[in-house]
CSV table of C-alpha atoms in Angstrom, one decimal:
chain,number,residue,atom,x,y,z
D,15,UNK,CA,65.2,-7.7,-87.9
D,16,UNK,CA,67.5,-9.3,-85.4
D,17,UNK,CA,70.7,-8.1,-87.0
D,18,UNK,CA,71.3,-4.8,-88.9
D,19,UNK,CA,71.4,-5.9,-92.5
D,20,UNK,CA,74.5,-4.2,-93.6
D,21,UNK,CA,76.8,-4.6,-90.6
D,22,UNK,CA,79.5,-7.3,-90.9
D,23,UNK,CA,78.4,-10.4,-89.1
D,24,UNK,CA,79.8,-10.2,-85.5
D,25,UNK,CA,81.4,-13.6,-86.1
D,26,UNK,CA,82.9,-12.9,-89.4
D,27,UNK,CA,86.7,-12.9,-89.8
D,28,UNK,CA,86.5,-9.2,-90.9
D,29,UNK,CA,84.9,-8.3,-87.6
D,30,UNK,CA,87.4,-10.1,-85.5
D,31,UNK,CA,90.3,-8.6,-87.4
D,32,UNK,CA,88.8,-5.2,-87.1
D,33,UNK,CA,88.6,-5.6,-83.3
D,34,UNK,CA,92.3,-6.7,-83.0
D,35,UNK,CA,93.5,-6.4,-79.5
D,36,UNK,CA,96.3,-4.1,-78.3
D,37,UNK,CA,99.7,-5.8,-78.8
D,38,UNK,CA,100.4,-5.5,-75.0
D,39,UNK,CA,97.4,-7.5,-74.0
D,40,UNK,CA,94.7,-9.9,-75.4
D,41,UNK,CA,91.1,-10.7,-74.6
D,42,UNK,CA,92.3,-14.0,-73.2
D,43,UNK,CA,93.9,-12.2,-70.2
D,44,UNK,CA,92.2,-11.4,-67.0
D,45,UNK,CA,90.9,-7.9,-66.7
D,46,UNK,CA,93.3,-7.1,-63.9
D,47,UNK,CA,96.3,-8.0,-66.0
D,48,UNK,CA,95.0,-6.0,-68.9
D,49,UNK,CA,94.4,-3.0,-66.7
D,50,UNK,CA,97.9,-3.4,-65.3
D,51,UNK,CA,99.3,-3.1,-68.8
D,52,UNK,CA,97.5,0.1,-69.3
D,53,UNK,CA,95.3,-1.3,-72.1
D,54,UNK,CA,91.7,-1.1,-72.8
D,55,UNK,CA,89.5,-4.0,-74.0
D,56,UNK,CA,88.5,-3.5,-77.6
D,57,UNK,CA,85.1,-1.9,-78.2
D,58,UNK,CA,82.1,-4.2,-78.5
D,59,UNK,CA,80.0,-6.3,-76.1
D,60,UNK,CA,81.5,-6.9,-72.7
D,61,UNK,CA,83.2,-10.2,-71.9
D,62,UNK,CA,81.0,-12.8,-70.4
D,63,UNK,CA,81.4,-13.3,-66.6
D,64,UNK,CA,83.5,-16.3,-65.4
D,65,UNK,CA,81.6,-19.5,-65.7
D,66,UNK,CA,81.3,-22.0,-62.7
D,67,UNK,CA,83.9,-24.7,-62.6
D,68,UNK,CA,82.9,-27.9,-60.8
D,69,UNK,CA,85.4,-30.4,-59.4
D,70,UNK,CA,83.6,-33.3,-61.1
D,71,UNK,CA,85.1,-35.9,-63.4
D,72,UNK,CA,82.7,-37.7,-65.7
D,73,UNK,CA,83.5,-41.3,-66.6
D,74,UNK,CA,83.8,-41.5,-70.4
D,75,UNK,CA,82.5,-45.1,-70.4
D,76,UNK,CA,79.5,-44.3,-68.2
D,77,UNK,CA,78.6,-40.7,-68.8
D,78,UNK,CA,75.1,-40.5,-67.3
D,79,UNK,CA,75.8,-40.6,-63.6
D,80,UNK,CA,78.4,-37.7,-63.9
D,81,UNK,CA,76.1,-35.8,-66.2
D,82,UNK,CA,73.2,-36.0,-63.8
D,83,UNK,CA,75.5,-34.7,-61.0
D,84,UNK,CA,76.2,-31.7,-63.1
D,85,UNK,CA,72.5,-31.2,-63.9
D,86,UNK,CA,71.7,-31.1,-60.2
D,87,UNK,CA,74.1,-28.2,-59.9
D,88,UNK,CA,72.9,-26.3,-63.1
D,89,UNK,CA,69.2,-27.1,-62.9
D,90,UNK,CA,68.4,-27.7,-59.2
D,91,UNK,CA,64.7,-27.2,-59.9
D,92,UNK,CA,64.5,-30.2,-62.2
D,93,UNK,CA,63.2,-33.4,-60.6
D,94,UNK,CA,65.9,-36.1,-61.1
D,95,UNK,CA,63.4,-38.7,-62.1
D,96,UNK,CA,62.1,-36.5,-64.9
D,97,UNK,CA,65.4,-35.7,-66.5
D,98,UNK,CA,65.7,-37.3,-69.9
D,99,UNK,CA,68.9,-37.8,-71.9
D,100,UNK,CA,69.9,-38.2,-75.5
D,101,UNK,CA,73.3,-39.3,-76.7
D,102,UNK,CA,74.9,-37.8,-79.8
D,103,UNK,CA,77.2,-40.2,-81.7
D,104,UNK,CA,78.5,-38.1,-84.6
D,105,UNK,CA,81.5,-36.6,-82.8
D,106,UNK,CA,84.9,-38.4,-83.1
D,107,UNK,CA,86.9,-36.4,-80.5
D,108,UNK,CA,84.5,-36.0,-77.6
D,109,UNK,CA,81.4,-37.6,-76.1
D,110,UNK,CA,78.2,-35.6,-75.9
D,111,UNK,CA,74.9,-36.1,-74.1
D,112,UNK,CA,71.8,-33.8,-73.9
D,113,UNK,CA,69.8,-33.5,-70.7
D,114,UNK,CA,66.3,-32.0,-70.7
D,115,UNK,CA,62.8,-32.4,-69.1
D,116,UNK,CA,60.5,-31.0,-71.7
D,117,UNK,CA,59.7,-32.7,-75.1
D,118,UNK,CA,60.4,-29.5,-77.0
D,119,UNK,CA,63.9,-29.3,-75.5
D,120,UNK,CA,63.5,-25.6,-75.1
D,121,UNK,CA,65.8,-25.8,-72.0
D,122,UNK,CA,68.4,-28.3,-72.7
D,123,UNK,CA,71.9,-28.7,-71.3
D,124,UNK,CA,74.6,-30.4,-73.4
D,125,UNK,CA,77.3,-32.2,-71.4
D,126,UNK,CA,80.5,-32.7,-73.4
D,127,UNK,CA,83.2,-35.0,-72.1
D,128,UNK,CA,86.6,-34.5,-73.5
D,129,UNK,CA,88.2,-37.5,-75.3
D,130,UNK,CA,91.0,-39.3,-73.5
D,131,UNK,CA,94.3,-37.4,-73.7
D,132,UNK,CA,92.9,-34.9,-76.2
D,133,UNK,CA,94.6,-32.2,-74.1
D,134,UNK,CA,97.8,-33.3,-75.9
D,135,UNK,CA,96.4,-31.6,-79.0
D,136,UNK,CA,93.8,-29.2,-77.7
D,137,UNK,CA,94.4,-26.2,-75.4
D,138,UNK,CA,91.3,-26.5,-73.3
D,139,UNK,CA,91.8,-23.2,-71.5
D,140,UNK,CA,92.0,-21.5,-74.8
D,141,UNK,CA,88.8,-23.3,-75.9
D,142,UNK,CA,86.9,-21.8,-73.0
D,143,UNK,CA,88.3,-18.3,-73.6
D,144,UNK,CA,87.2,-18.6,-77.3
D,145,UNK,CA,83.8,-19.9,-76.2
D,146,UNK,CA,83.2,-16.9,-74.0
D,147,UNK,CA,84.6,-14.4,-76.6
D,148,UNK,CA,82.3,-15.8,-79.3
D,149,UNK,CA,79.3,-15.9,-77.0
D,150,UNK,CA,79.9,-12.2,-76.1
D,151,UNK,CA,79.5,-11.4,-79.8
D,152,UNK,CA,76.4,-13.6,-80.3
D,153,UNK,CA,78.3,-16.4,-82.2
D,154,UNK,CA,78.2,-19.2,-79.7
D,155,UNK,CA,75.7,-20.8,-77.3
D,156,UNK,CA,75.8,-20.1,-73.6
D,157,UNK,CA,78.5,-21.8,-71.6
D,158,UNK,CA,77.0,-23.0,-68.4
D,159,UNK,CA,80.0,-24.5,-66.6
D,160,UNK,CA,83.3,-26.4,-66.9
D,161,UNK,CA,84.3,-29.5,-65.0
D,162,UNK,CA,87.4,-31.5,-64.7
D,163,UNK,CA,87.2,-33.2,-68.1
D,164,UNK,CA,84.6,-31.3,-70.0
D,165,UNK,CA,82.0,-28.5,-70.2
D,166,UNK,CA,78.3,-27.9,-70.3
D,167,UNK,CA,76.6,-25.5,-72.7
D,168,UNK,CA,73.4,-24.5,-74.3
D,169,UNK,CA,71.7,-26.7,-76.9
D,170,UNK,CA,71.2,-24.8,-80.2
D,171,UNK,CA,68.1,-25.8,-82.1
D,172,UNK,CA,68.5,-26.7,-85.7
D,173,UNK,CA,69.8,-29.4,-88.1
D,174,UNK,CA,73.4,-30.6,-88.0
D,175,UNK,CA,74.5,-30.4,-91.6
D,176,UNK,CA,75.8,-33.2,-93.7
D,177,UNK,CA,78.1,-33.1,-96.8
D,178,UNK,CA,75.1,-32.9,-99.1
D,179,UNK,CA,73.9,-29.7,-97.3
D,180,UNK,CA,77.1,-27.7,-97.2
D,181,UNK,CA,77.4,-27.9,-101.0
D,182,UNK,CA,74.1,-26.0,-101.4
D,183,UNK,CA,74.8,-22.4,-102.5
D,184,UNK,CA,72.0,-21.1,-100.3
D,185,UNK,CA,74.0,-22.1,-97.2
D,186,UNK,CA,77.2,-20.2,-98.2
D,187,UNK,CA,75.7,-17.0,-99.4
D,188,UNK,CA,77.7,-14.3,-97.5
D,189,UNK,CA,75.9,-11.5,-95.8
D,190,UNK,CA,79.1,-9.6,-96.2
D,191,UNK,CA,77.8,-8.9,-99.7
D,192,UNK,CA,75.0,-6.9,-98.2
D,193,UNK,CA,75.8,-3.1,-98.1
D,194,UNK,CA,76.6,-1.6,-94.7
D,195,UNK,CA,73.9,0.1,-92.7
D,196,UNK,CA,75.3,3.6,-93.3
D,197,UNK,CA,75.3,2.9,-97.0
D,198,UNK,CA,71.6,1.9,-96.9
D,199,UNK,CA,70.7,4.9,-94.8
D,200,UNK,CA,72.4,7.2,-97.3
D,201,UNK,CA,70.7,5.5,-100.3
D,202,UNK,CA,67.3,5.7,-98.6
D,203,UNK,CA,67.7,9.4,-97.9
D,204,UNK,CA,68.6,9.9,-101.5
D,205,UNK,CA,65.6,8.1,-102.8
D,206,UNK,CA,63.3,10.0,-100.4
D,207,UNK,CA,64.7,13.3,-101.6
D,208,UNK,CA,65.1,12.6,-105.3
D,209,UNK,CA,62.1,10.5,-106.3
D,210,UNK,CA,59.2,12.8,-105.1
D,211,UNK,CA,60.7,15.6,-107.3
D,212,UNK,CA,59.7,13.5,-110.4
D,213,UNK,CA,56.1,14.4,-109.9
D,214,UNK,CA,54.8,10.9,-110.5
D,215,UNK,CA,51.1,10.9,-109.6
D,216,UNK,CA,50.0,8.9,-106.5
D,217,UNK,CA,47.5,6.3,-107.5
D,218,UNK,CA,46.1,3.0,-106.1
D,219,UNK,CA,48.9,0.4,-106.9
D,220,UNK,CA,49.2,-3.3,-106.7
D,221,UNK,CA,52.9,-3.0,-105.6
D,222,UNK,CA,53.7,-6.6,-106.3
D,223,UNK,CA,53.1,-7.2,-110.0
D,224,UNK,CA,55.3,-10.3,-110.6
D,225,UNK,CA,54.1,-12.6,-113.3
D,226,UNK,CA,52.4,-15.1,-111.0
D,227,UNK,CA,50.1,-12.3,-109.8
D,228,UNK,CA,48.8,-11.6,-113.3
D,229,UNK,CA,46.1,-13.9,-114.6
D,230,UNK,CA,45.3,-13.9,-118.3
D,231,UNK,CA,41.9,-15.3,-119.6
D,232,UNK,CA,42.6,-16.1,-123.2
D,233,UNK,CA,38.9,-16.9,-124.0
D,234,UNK,CA,37.8,-13.4,-122.9
D,235,UNK,CA,41.0,-11.6,-123.6
D,236,UNK,CA,41.0,-10.3,-120.0
D,237,UNK,CA,44.0,-9.6,-117.7
D,238,UNK,CA,43.3,-9.7,-114.0
D,239,UNK,CA,45.5,-9.2,-110.9
D,240,UNK,CA,45.5,-11.3,-107.8
D,241,UNK,CA,47.1,-11.1,-104.3
D,242,UNK,CA,46.6,-7.7,-102.9
D,243,UNK,CA,48.6,-7.9,-99.6
D,244,UNK,CA,51.0,-5.1,-100.7
D,245,UNK,CA,48.3,-3.0,-102.5
D,246,UNK,CA,47.8,0.6,-101.6
D,247,UNK,CA,48.4,4.2,-102.6
D,248,UNK,CA,51.8,4.7,-104.1
D,249,UNK,CA,53.6,6.5,-106.9
D,250,UNK,CA,52.4,5.4,-110.3
D,251,UNK,CA,55.9,5.0,-111.6
D,252,UNK,CA,56.8,2.7,-108.7
D,253,UNK,CA,54.2,0.2,-109.7
D,254,UNK,CA,55.3,0.1,-113.3
D,255,UNK,CA,59.0,0.1,-112.5
D,256,UNK,CA,58.4,-2.7,-110.1
D,257,UNK,CA,56.6,-4.7,-112.8
D,258,UNK,CA,59.4,-4.1,-115.2
D,259,UNK,CA,61.9,-5.4,-112.6
D,260,UNK,CA,59.8,-8.6,-112.4
D,261,UNK,CA,60.6,-9.4,-116.0
D,262,UNK,CA,63.9,-10.8,-114.6
D,263,UNK,CA,62.1,-13.5,-112.6
D,264,UNK,CA,62.3,-14.5,-108.9
D,265,UNK,CA,63.7,-18.0,-108.6
D,266,UNK,CA,66.2,-17.6,-111.4
D,267,UNK,CA,66.8,-13.9,-111.6
D,268,UNK,CA,68.3,-12.6,-114.9
D,269,UNK,CA,68.2,-8.9,-115.6
D,270,UNK,CA,69.0,-9.3,-119.2
D,271,UNK,CA,65.2,-9.8,-119.4
D,272,UNK,CA,64.6,-6.3,-118.1
D,273,UNK,CA,62.6,-4.7,-120.9
D,274,UNK,CA,64.6,-2.7,-123.4
D,275,UNK,CA,63.9,1.0,-124.0
D,276,UNK,CA,61.8,0.3,-127.1
D,277,UNK,CA,59.7,-2.3,-125.4
D,278,UNK,CA,59.1,0.0,-122.5
D,279,UNK,CA,58.1,2.9,-124.7
D,280,UNK,CA,55.6,0.7,-126.5
D,281,UNK,CA,54.2,-0.7,-123.1
D,282,UNK,CA,54.0,2.8,-121.6
D,283,UNK,CA,52.3,4.2,-124.7
D,284,UNK,CA,49.5,1.6,-124.4
D,285,UNK,CA,49.3,2.3,-120.7
D,286,UNK,CA,48.9,6.1,-121.1
D,287,UNK,CA,46.4,5.7,-123.9
D,288,UNK,CA,44.3,3.3,-121.8
D,289,UNK,CA,44.5,5.7,-118.8
D,290,UNK,CA,43.6,8.8,-120.8
D,291,UNK,CA,41.3,7.3,-123.4
D,292,UNK,CA,43.0,9.2,-126.1
D,293,UNK,CA,46.3,9.4,-128.1
D,294,UNK,CA,49.4,10.6,-126.2
D,295,UNK,CA,52.4,12.5,-127.3
D,296,UNK,CA,56.0,11.1,-127.4
D,297,UNK,CA,56.9,13.6,-124.7
D,298,UNK,CA,54.3,12.2,-122.3
D,299,UNK,CA,55.6,8.7,-123.0
D,300,UNK,CA,59.2,9.7,-122.5
D,301,UNK,CA,58.4,11.5,-119.3
D,302,UNK,CA,56.8,8.4,-117.9
D,303,UNK,CA,59.8,6.3,-119.1
D,304,UNK,CA,62.2,8.5,-117.0
D,305,UNK,CA,59.9,8.3,-114.0
D,306,UNK,CA,59.5,4.6,-114.2
D,307,UNK,CA,63.2,3.7,-114.5
D,308,UNK,CA,64.1,6.0,-111.6
D,309,UNK,CA,61.4,4.5,-109.4
D,310,UNK,CA,62.6,1.0,-110.4
D,311,UNK,CA,65.5,1.8,-108.1
D,312,UNK,CA,63.1,2.1,-105.2
D,313,UNK,CA,61.6,-1.3,-106.2
D,314,UNK,CA,65.1,-2.9,-105.9
D,315,UNK,CA,65.7,-1.2,-102.6
D,316,UNK,CA,62.3,-2.2,-101.1
D,317,UNK,CA,62.5,-5.9,-102.1
D,318,UNK,CA,66.1,-6.2,-101.0
D,319,UNK,CA,65.2,-5.0,-97.5
D,320,UNK,CA,62.1,-7.3,-97.6
D,321,UNK,CA,64.3,-10.3,-98.5
D,322,UNK,CA,66.7,-9.5,-95.6
D,323,UNK,CA,63.8,-9.5,-93.2
D,324,UNK,CA,62.5,-12.8,-94.7
D,325,UNK,CA,65.9,-14.3,-94.4
D,326,UNK,CA,65.7,-13.8,-90.6
D,327,UNK,CA,62.2,-15.1,-90.0
D,328,UNK,CA,60.7,-17.0,-92.9
D,329,UNK,CA,60.4,-20.8,-92.8
D,330,UNK,CA,59.9,-20.9,-96.6
D,331,UNK,CA,62.6,-22.9,-98.5
D,332,UNK,CA,64.0,-19.9,-100.5
D,333,UNK,CA,67.4,-18.3,-100.4
D,334,UNK,CA,66.2,-14.8,-99.3
D,335,UNK,CA,69.7,-13.6,-98.5
D,336,UNK,CA,70.9,-14.4,-102.0
D,337,UNK,CA,67.9,-12.6,-103.4
D,338,UNK,CA,68.6,-9.5,-101.3
D,339,UNK,CA,72.2,-9.4,-102.6
D,340,UNK,CA,71.0,-9.7,-106.2
D,341,UNK,CA,68.6,-6.8,-105.8
D,342,UNK,CA,71.1,-4.6,-104.0
D,343,UNK,CA,73.7,-5.4,-106.7
D,344,UNK,CA,71.3,-4.5,-109.5
D,345,UNK,CA,70.3,-1.3,-107.7
D,346,UNK,CA,73.9,-0.1,-107.6
D,347,UNK,CA,74.6,-1.3,-111.1
D,348,UNK,CA,71.9,0.6,-112.8
D,349,UNK,CA,71.8,3.7,-110.6
D,350,UNK,CA,74.5,5.6,-112.7
D,351,UNK,CA,72.6,4.8,-115.9
D,352,UNK,CA,69.3,6.0,-114.3
D,353,UNK,CA,70.8,9.2,-113.0
D,354,UNK,CA,71.8,10.1,-116.6
D,355,UNK,CA,68.2,10.1,-117.7
D,356,UNK,CA,66.7,13.6,-118.0
D,357,UNK,CA,63.1,14.7,-118.2
D,358,UNK,CA,62.0,15.8,-121.7
D,359,UNK,CA,61.6,19.5,-122.0
């Protein structure tokens, strides 16, 4: 995973507040001045090196000649006749053009020309300092250079959002709701220590028994399972606890559908009778009930981590981050209740 799941996002307001500078200096000052004040730069990634500044002014009404002069400085290995350009027209303050040579635009330089007299409202020096600060924390593209009336920076691949997009809940789910790394490490250690003590037998498990992986043939009265990518040896109680968690659904998760105690006891009784081929005692059913509900915690933990990884890499249209938060929330919600369960004597 590219970012530790529980750490505050480096570009979050919380992170920037936590890294507040010393009152005698700021990150916007030169290192020499900061050192003279006897202050240290706040912890975190080092500041980016100074970017080149070219004494070039780009004509707002004829951007391309000036943009190509800058490209000759920044990408001297590009052949001028192969440089392609694309104008962006959405901005209403500045003018922007992309310069590139390959169709995939993997290496692309954006040339932004400041709007006329915008310096009356915008502190451009502060803008560059902010750009470098955010870049040092992984929240901004690379800043290639500045020039007399603009700057050049890295093209970031993706879709520029419209009003219809920013209203979608999947775009403003906050990873701040994800527990911190140290919390996850502590919970994982607890699960590894506590769950093996329950003596749940290790069996061959499906490990992903959501409803869509269960096929029922009504004509034959058969139930079969599909999709074995997560199958393998695991604790018996994990497979059952994971299945009970799936009662809540995936796309629209609602844990009010998690099976009640009586439903679970009935289900577990049938399971044990089918496994043993004979009647089972209430104590055996109760024992499995306790094991299953404690291992259901491991199911929440596993699929929450899975969703965090998916949120970083998957191209499937699903709000994995929101799903991870839901599973973590349910884990911490039911953990006190589960801890209160005791094995029958």
